[in-house]
mmCIF file of C-alpha atoms in Angstrom:
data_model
loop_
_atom_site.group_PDB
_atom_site.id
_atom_site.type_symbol
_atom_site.label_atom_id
_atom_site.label_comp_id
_atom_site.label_asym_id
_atom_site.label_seq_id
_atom_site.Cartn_x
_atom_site.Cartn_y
_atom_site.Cartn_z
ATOM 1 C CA UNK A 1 12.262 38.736 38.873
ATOM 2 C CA UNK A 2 15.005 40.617 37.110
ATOM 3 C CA UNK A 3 17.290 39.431 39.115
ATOM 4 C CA UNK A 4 16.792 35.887 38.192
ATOM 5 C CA UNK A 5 16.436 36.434 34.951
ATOM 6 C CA UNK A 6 20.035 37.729 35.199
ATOM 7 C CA UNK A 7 21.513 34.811 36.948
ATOM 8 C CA UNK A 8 19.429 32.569 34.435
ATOM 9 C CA UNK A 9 21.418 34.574 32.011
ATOM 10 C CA UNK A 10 24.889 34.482 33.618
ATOM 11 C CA UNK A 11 24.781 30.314 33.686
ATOM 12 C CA UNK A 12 23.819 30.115 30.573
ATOM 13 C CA UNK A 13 26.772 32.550 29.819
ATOM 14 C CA UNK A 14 29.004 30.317 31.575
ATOM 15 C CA UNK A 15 28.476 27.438 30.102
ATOM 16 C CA UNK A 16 28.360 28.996 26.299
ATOM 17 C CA UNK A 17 31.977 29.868 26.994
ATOM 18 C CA UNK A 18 32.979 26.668 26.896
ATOM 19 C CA UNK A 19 34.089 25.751 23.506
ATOM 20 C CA UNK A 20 31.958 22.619 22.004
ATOM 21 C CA UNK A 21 34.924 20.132 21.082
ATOM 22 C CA UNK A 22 35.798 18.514 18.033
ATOM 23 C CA UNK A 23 35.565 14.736 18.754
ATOM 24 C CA UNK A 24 32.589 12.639 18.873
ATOM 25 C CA UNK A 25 32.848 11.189 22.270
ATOM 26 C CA UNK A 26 33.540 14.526 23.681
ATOM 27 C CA UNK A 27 31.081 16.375 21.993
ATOM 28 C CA UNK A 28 28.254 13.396 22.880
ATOM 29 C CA UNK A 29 29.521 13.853 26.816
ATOM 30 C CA UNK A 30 29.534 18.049 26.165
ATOM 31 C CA UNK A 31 25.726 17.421 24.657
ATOM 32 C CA UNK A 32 24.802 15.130 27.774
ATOM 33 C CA UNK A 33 25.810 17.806 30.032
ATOM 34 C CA UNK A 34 23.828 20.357 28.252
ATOM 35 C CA UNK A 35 20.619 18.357 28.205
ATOM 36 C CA UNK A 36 21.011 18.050 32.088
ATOM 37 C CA UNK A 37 21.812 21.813 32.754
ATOM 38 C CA UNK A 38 18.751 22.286 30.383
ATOM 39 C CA UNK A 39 16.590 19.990 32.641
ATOM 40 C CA UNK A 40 18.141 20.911 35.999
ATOM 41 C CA UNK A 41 17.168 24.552 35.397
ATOM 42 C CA UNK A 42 13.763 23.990 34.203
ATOM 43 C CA UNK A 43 12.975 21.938 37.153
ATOM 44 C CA UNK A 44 13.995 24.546 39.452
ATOM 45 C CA UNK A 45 13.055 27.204 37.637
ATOM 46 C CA UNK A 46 9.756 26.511 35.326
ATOM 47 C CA UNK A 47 6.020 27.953 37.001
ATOM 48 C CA UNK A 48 4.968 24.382 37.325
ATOM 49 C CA UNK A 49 5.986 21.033 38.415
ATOM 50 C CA UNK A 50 7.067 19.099 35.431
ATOM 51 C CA UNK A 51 6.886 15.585 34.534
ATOM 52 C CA UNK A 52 10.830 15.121 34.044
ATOM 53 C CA UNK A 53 10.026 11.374 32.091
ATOM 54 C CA UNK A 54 7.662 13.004 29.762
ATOM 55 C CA UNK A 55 9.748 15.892 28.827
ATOM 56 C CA UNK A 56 12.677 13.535 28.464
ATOM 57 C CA UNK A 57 10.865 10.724 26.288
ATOM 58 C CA UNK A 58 9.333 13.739 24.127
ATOM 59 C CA UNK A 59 13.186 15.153 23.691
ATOM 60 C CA UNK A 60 14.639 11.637 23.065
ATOM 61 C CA UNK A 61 11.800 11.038 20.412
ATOM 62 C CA UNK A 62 12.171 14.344 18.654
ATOM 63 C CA UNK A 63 16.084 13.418 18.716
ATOM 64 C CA UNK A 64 15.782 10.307 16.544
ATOM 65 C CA UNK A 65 13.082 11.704 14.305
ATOM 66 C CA UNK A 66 15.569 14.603 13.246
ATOM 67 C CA UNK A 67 18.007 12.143 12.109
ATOM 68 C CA UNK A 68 15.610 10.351 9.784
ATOM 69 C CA UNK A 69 12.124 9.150 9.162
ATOM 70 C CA UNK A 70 12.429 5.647 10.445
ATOM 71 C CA UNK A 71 14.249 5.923 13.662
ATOM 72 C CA UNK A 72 11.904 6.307 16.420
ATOM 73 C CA UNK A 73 11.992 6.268 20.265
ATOM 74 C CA UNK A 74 9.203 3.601 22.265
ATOM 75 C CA UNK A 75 7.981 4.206 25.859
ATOM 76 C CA UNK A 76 7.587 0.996 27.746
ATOM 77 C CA UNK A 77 3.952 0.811 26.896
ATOM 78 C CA UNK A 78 4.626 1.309 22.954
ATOM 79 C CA UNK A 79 7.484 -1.027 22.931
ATOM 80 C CA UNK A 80 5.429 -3.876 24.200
ATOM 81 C CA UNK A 81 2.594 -3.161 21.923
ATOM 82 C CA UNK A 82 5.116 -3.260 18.683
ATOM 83 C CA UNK A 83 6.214 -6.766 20.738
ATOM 84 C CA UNK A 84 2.985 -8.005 20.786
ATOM 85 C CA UNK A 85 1.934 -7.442 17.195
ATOM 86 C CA UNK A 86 5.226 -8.860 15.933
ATOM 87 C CA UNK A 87 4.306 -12.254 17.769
ATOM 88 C CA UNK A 88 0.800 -12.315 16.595
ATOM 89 C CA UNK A 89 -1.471 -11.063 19.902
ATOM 90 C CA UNK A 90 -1.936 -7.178 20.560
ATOM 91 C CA UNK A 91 -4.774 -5.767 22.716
ATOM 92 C CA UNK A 92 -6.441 -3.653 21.195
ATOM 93 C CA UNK A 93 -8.809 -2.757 18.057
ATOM 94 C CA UNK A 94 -7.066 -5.011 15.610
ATOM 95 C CA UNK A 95 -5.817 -2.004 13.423
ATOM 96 C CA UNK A 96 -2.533 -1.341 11.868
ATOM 97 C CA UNK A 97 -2.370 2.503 11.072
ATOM 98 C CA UNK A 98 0.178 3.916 8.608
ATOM 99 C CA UNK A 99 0.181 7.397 8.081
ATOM 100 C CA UNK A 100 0.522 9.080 4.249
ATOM 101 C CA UNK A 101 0.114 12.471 3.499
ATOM 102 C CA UNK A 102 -0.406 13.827 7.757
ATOM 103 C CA UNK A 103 -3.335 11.087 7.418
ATOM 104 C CA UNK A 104 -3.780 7.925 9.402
ATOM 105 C CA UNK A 105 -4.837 5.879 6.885
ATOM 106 C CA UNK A 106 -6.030 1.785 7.657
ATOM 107 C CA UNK A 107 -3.523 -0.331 6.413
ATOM 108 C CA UNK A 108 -4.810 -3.310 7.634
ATOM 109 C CA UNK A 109 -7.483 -4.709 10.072
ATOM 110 C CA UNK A 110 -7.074 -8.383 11.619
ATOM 111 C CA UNK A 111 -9.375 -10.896 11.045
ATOM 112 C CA UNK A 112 -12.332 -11.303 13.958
ATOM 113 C CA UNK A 113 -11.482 -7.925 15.854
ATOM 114 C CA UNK A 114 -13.479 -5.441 17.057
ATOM 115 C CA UNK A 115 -12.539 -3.367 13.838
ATOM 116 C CA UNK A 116 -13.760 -5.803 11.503
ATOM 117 C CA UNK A 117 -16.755 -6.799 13.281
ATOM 118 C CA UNK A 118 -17.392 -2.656 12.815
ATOM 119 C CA UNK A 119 -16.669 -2.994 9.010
ATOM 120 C CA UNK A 120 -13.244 -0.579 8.773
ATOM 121 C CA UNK A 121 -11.595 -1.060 5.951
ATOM 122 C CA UNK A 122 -7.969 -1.218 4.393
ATOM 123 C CA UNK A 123 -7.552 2.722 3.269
ATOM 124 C CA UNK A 124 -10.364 4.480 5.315
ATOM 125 C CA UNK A 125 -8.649 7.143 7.563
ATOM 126 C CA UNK A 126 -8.980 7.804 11.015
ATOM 127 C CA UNK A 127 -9.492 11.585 11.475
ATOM 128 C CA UNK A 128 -10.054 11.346 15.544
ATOM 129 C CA UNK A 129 -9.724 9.077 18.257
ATOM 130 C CA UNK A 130 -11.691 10.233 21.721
ATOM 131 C CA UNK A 131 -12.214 13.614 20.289
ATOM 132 C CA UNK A 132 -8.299 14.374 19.294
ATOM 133 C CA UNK A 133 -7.419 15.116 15.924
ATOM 134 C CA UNK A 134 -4.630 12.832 14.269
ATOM 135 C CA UNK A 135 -3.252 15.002 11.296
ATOM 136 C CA UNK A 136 0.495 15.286 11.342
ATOM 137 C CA UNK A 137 0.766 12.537 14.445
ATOM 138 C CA UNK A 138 3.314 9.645 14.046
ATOM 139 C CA UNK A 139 1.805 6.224 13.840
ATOM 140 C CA UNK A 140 3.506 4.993 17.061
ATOM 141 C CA UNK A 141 1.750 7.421 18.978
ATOM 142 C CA UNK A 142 -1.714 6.887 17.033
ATOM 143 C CA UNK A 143 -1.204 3.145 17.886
ATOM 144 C CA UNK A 144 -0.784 3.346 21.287
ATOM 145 C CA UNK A 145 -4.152 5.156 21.313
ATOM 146 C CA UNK A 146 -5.893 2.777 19.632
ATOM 147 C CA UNK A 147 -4.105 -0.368 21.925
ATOM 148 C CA UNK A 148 -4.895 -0.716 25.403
ATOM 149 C CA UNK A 149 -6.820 -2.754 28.120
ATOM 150 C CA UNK A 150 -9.087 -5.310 27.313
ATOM 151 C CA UNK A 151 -12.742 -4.087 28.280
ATOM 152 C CA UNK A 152 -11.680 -0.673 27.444
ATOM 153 C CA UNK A 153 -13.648 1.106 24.758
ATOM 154 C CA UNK A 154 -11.997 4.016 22.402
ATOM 155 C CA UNK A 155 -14.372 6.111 19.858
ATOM 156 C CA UNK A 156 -13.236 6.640 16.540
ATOM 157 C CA UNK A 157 -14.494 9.143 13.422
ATOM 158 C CA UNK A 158 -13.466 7.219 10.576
ATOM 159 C CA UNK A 159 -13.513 8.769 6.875
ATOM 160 C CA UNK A 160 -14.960 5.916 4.608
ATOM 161 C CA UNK A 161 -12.570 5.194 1.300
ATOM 162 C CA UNK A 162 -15.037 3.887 -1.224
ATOM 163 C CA UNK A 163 -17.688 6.564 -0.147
ATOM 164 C CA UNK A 164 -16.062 9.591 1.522
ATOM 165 C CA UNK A 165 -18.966 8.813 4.266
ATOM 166 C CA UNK A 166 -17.858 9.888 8.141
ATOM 167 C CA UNK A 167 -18.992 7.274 10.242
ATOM 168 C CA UNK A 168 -18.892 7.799 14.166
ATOM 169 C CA UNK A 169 -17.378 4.163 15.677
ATOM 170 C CA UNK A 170 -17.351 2.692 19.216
ATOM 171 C CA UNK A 171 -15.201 -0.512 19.349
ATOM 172 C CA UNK A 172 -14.411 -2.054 22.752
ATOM 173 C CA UNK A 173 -10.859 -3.202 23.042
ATOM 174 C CA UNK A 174 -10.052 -6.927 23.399
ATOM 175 C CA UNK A 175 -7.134 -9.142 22.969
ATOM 176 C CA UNK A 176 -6.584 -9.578 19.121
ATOM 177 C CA UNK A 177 -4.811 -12.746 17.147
ATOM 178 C CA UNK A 178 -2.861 -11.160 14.577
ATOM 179 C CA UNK A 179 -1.913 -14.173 12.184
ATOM 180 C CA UNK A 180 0.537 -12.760 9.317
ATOM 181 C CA UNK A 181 -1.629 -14.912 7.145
ATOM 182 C CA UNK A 182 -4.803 -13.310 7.091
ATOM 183 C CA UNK A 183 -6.852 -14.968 4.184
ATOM 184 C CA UNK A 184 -6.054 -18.012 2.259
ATOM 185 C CA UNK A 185 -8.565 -19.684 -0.608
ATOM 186 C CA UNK A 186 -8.502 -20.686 -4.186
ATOM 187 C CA UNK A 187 -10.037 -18.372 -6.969
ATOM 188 C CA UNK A 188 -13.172 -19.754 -7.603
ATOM 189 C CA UNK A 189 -12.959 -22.012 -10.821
ATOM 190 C CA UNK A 190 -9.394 -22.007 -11.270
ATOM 191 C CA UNK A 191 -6.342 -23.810 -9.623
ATOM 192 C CA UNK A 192 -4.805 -20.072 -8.402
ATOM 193 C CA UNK A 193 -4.315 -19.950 -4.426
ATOM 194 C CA UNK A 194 -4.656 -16.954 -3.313
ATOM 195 C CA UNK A 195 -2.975 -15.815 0.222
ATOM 196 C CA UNK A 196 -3.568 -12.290 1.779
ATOM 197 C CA UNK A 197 -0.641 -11.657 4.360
ATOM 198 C CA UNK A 198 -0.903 -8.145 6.567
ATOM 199 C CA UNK A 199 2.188 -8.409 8.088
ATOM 200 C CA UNK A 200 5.305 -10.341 8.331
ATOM 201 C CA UNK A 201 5.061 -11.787 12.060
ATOM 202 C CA UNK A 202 7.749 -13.938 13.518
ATOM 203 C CA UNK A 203 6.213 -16.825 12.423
ATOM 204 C CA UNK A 204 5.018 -15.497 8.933
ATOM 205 C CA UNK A 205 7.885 -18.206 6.957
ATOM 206 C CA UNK A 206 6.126 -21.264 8.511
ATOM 207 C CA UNK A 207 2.574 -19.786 8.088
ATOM 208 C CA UNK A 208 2.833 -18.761 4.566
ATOM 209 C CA UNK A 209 4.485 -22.767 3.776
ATOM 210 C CA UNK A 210 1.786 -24.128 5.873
ATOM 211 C CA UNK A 211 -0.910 -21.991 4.054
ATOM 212 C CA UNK A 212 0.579 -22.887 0.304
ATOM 213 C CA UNK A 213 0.831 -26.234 1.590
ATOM 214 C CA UNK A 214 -2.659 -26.499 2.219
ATOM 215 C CA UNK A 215 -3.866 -24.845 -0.849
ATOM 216 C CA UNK A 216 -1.781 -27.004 -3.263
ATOM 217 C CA UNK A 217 -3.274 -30.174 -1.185
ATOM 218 C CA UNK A 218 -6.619 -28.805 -2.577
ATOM 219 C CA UNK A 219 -5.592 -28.653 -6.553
ATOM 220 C CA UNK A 220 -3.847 -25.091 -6.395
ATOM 221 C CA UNK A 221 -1.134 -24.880 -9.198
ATOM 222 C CA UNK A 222 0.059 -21.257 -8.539
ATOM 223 C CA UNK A 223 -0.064 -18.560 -5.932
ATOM 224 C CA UNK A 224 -1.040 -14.861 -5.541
ATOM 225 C CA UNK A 225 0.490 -13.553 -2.970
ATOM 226 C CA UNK A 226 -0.816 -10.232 -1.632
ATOM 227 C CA UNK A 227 1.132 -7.957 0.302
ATOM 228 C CA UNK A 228 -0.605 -4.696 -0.241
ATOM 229 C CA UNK A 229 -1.025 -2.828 3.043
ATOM 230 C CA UNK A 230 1.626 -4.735 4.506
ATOM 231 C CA UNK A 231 4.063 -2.779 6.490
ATOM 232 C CA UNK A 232 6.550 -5.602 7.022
ATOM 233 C CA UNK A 233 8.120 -6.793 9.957
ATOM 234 C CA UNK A 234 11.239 -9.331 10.925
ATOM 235 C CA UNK A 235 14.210 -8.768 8.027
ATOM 236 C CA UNK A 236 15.205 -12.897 9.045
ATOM 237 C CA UNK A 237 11.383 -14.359 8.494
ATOM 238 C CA UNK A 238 11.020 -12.352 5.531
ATOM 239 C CA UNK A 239 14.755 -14.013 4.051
ATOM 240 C CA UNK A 240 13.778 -17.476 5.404
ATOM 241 C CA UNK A 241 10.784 -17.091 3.574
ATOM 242 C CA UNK A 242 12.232 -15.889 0.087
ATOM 243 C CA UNK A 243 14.396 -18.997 0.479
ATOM 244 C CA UNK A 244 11.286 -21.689 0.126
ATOM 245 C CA UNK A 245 11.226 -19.585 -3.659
ATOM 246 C CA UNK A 246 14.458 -19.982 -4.912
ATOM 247 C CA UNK A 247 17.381 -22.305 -5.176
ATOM 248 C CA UNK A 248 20.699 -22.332 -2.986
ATOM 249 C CA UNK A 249 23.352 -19.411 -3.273
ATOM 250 C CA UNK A 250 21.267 -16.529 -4.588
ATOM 251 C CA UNK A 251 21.517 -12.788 -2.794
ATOM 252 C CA UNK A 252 18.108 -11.874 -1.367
ATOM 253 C CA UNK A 253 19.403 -8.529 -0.085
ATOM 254 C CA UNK A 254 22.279 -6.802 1.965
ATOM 255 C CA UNK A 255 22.656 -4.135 4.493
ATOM 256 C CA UNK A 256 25.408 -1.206 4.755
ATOM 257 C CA UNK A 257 26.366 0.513 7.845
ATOM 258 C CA UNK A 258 28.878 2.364 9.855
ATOM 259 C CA UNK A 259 29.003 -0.636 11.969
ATOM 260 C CA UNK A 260 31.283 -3.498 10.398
ATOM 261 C CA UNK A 261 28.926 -5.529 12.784
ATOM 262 C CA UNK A 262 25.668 -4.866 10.749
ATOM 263 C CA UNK A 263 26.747 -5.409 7.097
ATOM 264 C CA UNK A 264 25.686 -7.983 5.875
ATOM 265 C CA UNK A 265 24.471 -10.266 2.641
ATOM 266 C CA UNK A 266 21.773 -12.450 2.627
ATOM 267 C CA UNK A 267 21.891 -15.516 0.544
ATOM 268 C CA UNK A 268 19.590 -18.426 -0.085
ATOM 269 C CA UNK A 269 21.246 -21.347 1.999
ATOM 270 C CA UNK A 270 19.575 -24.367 0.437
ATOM 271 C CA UNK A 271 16.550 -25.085 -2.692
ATOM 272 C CA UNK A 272 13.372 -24.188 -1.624
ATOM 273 C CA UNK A 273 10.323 -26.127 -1.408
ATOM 274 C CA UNK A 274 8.208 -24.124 -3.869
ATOM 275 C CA UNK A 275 11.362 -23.339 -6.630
ATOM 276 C CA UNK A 276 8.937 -24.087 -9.290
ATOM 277 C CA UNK A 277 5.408 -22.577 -8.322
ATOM 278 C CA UNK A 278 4.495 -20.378 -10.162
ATOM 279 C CA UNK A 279 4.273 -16.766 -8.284
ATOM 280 C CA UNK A 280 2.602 -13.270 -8.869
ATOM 281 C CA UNK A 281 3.396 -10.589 -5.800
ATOM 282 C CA UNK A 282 0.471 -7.724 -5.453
ATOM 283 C CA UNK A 283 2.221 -4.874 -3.885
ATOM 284 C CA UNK A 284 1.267 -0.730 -3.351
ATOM 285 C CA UNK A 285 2.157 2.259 -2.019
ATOM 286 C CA UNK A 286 1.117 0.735 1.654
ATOM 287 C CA UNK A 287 3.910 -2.002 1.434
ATOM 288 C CA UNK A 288 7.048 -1.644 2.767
ATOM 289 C CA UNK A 289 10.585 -2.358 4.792
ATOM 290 C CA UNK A 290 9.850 -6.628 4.710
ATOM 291 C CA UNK A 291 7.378 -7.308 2.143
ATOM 292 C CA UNK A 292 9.289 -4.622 -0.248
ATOM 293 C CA UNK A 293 12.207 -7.059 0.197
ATOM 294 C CA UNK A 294 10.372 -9.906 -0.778
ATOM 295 C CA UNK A 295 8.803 -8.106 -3.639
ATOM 296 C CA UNK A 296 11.838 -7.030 -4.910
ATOM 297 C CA UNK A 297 14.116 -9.984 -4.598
ATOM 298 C CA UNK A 298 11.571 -12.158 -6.158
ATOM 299 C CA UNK A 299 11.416 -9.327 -9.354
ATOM 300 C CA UNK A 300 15.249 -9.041 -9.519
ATOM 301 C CA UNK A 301 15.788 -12.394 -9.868
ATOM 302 C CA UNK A 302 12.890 -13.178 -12.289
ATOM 303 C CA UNK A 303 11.637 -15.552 -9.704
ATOM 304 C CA UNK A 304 8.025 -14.462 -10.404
ATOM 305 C CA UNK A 305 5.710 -11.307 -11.038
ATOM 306 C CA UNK A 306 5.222 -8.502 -9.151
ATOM 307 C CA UNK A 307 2.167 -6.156 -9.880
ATOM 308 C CA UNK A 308 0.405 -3.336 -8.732
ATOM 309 C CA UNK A 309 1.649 0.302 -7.870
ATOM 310 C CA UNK A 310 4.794 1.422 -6.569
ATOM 311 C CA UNK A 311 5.855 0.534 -3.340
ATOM 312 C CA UNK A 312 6.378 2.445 0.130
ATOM 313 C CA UNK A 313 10.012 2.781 -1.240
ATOM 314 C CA UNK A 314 11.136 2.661 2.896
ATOM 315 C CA UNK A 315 14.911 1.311 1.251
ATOM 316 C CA UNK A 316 16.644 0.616 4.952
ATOM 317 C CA UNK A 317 16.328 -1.954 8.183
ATOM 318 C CA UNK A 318 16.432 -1.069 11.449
ATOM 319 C CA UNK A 319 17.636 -2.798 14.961
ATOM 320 C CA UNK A 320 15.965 -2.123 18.152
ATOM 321 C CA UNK A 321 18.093 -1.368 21.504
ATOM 322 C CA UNK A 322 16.075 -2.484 24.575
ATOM 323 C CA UNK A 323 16.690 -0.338 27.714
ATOM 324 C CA UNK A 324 16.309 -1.726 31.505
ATOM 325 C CA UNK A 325 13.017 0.526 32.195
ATOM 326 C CA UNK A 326 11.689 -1.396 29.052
ATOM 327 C CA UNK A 327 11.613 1.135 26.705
ATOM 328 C CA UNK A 328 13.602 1.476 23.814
ATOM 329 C CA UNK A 329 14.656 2.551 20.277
#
């Protein structure tokens, strides 16, 4: 045993010798190497047989969590559940988790699922699914817990919001039709439409229009629109829906980066169909990334009135890089 230990000690040795360089190319190519040597010897060398995907998908996600809060790596399996909910179908529970505080708190449950037929709410928090605890866990990880085969059923303990009550839940998975427009009506005895969206879905422009539409076809005069809860979703729906708002040539938002390639300003491109609806915005601390860029174009250009608390306060967009094995980040 000691004499592995010393030739354990003597690679390592070898390879600390080596000066890291200076450039970034080299020093990504000198990192590579190390992560190999790293895996190579714990492979060869560990008590047990190790899962070399695991380990590597646990090091690549740790990796892009250390640079910030928002960058995040996707197994095959979580990357095509984020997929699904972006184009309106996930199987699953029909809840969108965000965690606040180490909590998984309910930031929204779709319409007709199995979590709304068991009466979870918007803010209740999750405290364990199948027996595990969920304090501190991301909410990639918590979703792809919740998501999974039709026919499948996952138990939940779920901490009530309006009562503090713990409530023991069995919901049986299915396959869920998340519409970014999840409620739509008229305020009783008034001409105010009303329009509750979750999420901004790849469709969400032309289901919000078509929704308004509707509700102004029925005697609505003005519009809440309610985005608390809503975590956001595709930067060009959420810009092609600011446009239907305001008139041509006004900035909606821009992006900075290291990459010529992704800096960018958005402007309105043409007059919008609702320039002179009258608008209020409900935001909170839930909404972010998307529906904080709605909120806060329509406020900056006195376009209409946001209220509520403040907001997630997420301030930057990301891109997703698909790799062959279908995972990506």
């Amino acid at each position: 045993m000691k004499t592995l230990f010393l030739i354990l000690i003597l690679s390592a040795s070898a390879m600390a010798q080596e000066p890291p360089p200076q450039d970034i190319n080299s020093r990504i190519d000198y990192n590579t190497k190390k992560f190999r040597y790293i895996l190579e010897t714990s492979a060869k060398n560990h008590l047990d047989s190790l899962d070399i995907d695991k380990i590597s998908e646990a090091a690549f996600k740790s990796m892009l969590k250390s640079m910030d809060s928002q960058s995040d790596y996707f197994s095959a399996k979580q990357l095509k559940e984020i997929q699904e909910k972006n184009t309106g179908t996930i199987e699953g529970v029909g809840l969108q988790v965000i965690v606040v505080n180490d909590s998984a708190v309910v930031g929204s449950v779709a319409k007709n699922s199995p979590a709304d037929s068991a009466a979870i709410k918007r803010g209740d928090i999750i405290l364990f699914i199948d027996d595990k605890p969920l304090k501190s866990m991301q909410s990639s990880d918590i979703t792809a817990m919740l998501n999974g085969t039709p026919g499948t059923s996952v138990n939940l303990i779920v901490k009530s919001y309006a009562s503090g009550e713990l409530k023991n839940i069995l919901l049986k998975r299915s396959a869920v039709h998340t519409s970014g427009v999840n409620t739509a009506f008229i305020v009783p005895n008034t001409k105010v439409g009303c329009i509750y969206s979750a999420r901004f879905t790849e469709n969400i422009e032309e289901e919000i229009v078509s929704a308004i539409s509707k509700l102004i076809s029925r005697g609505a005069n003005s519009i809440i629109l309610d985005l608390r809860g809503n975590p956001g979703g595709y930067l060009e729906q959420v810009t092609k829906l600011l446009e239907e708002f305001l008139p041509e040539g006004k900035v909606l938002t821009y992006t900075e980066s290291r990459n010529p390639e992704y800096s960018r300003t958005f402007k309105t491109t043409r007059k919008g169909k609702f320039c002179d609806l009258p608008i209020v915005v409900l935001i909170d601390e839930q909404s972010a990334s998307a529906s904080e860029i709605f909120a806060g174009a329509m406020q900056d250009l006195d376009r209409g009135i946001v209220v509520g608390t403040n907001s997630f306060g997420k301030g930057t967009i990301q891109r997703m890089w698909n790799i062959n094995d279908g995972s990506g980040f």
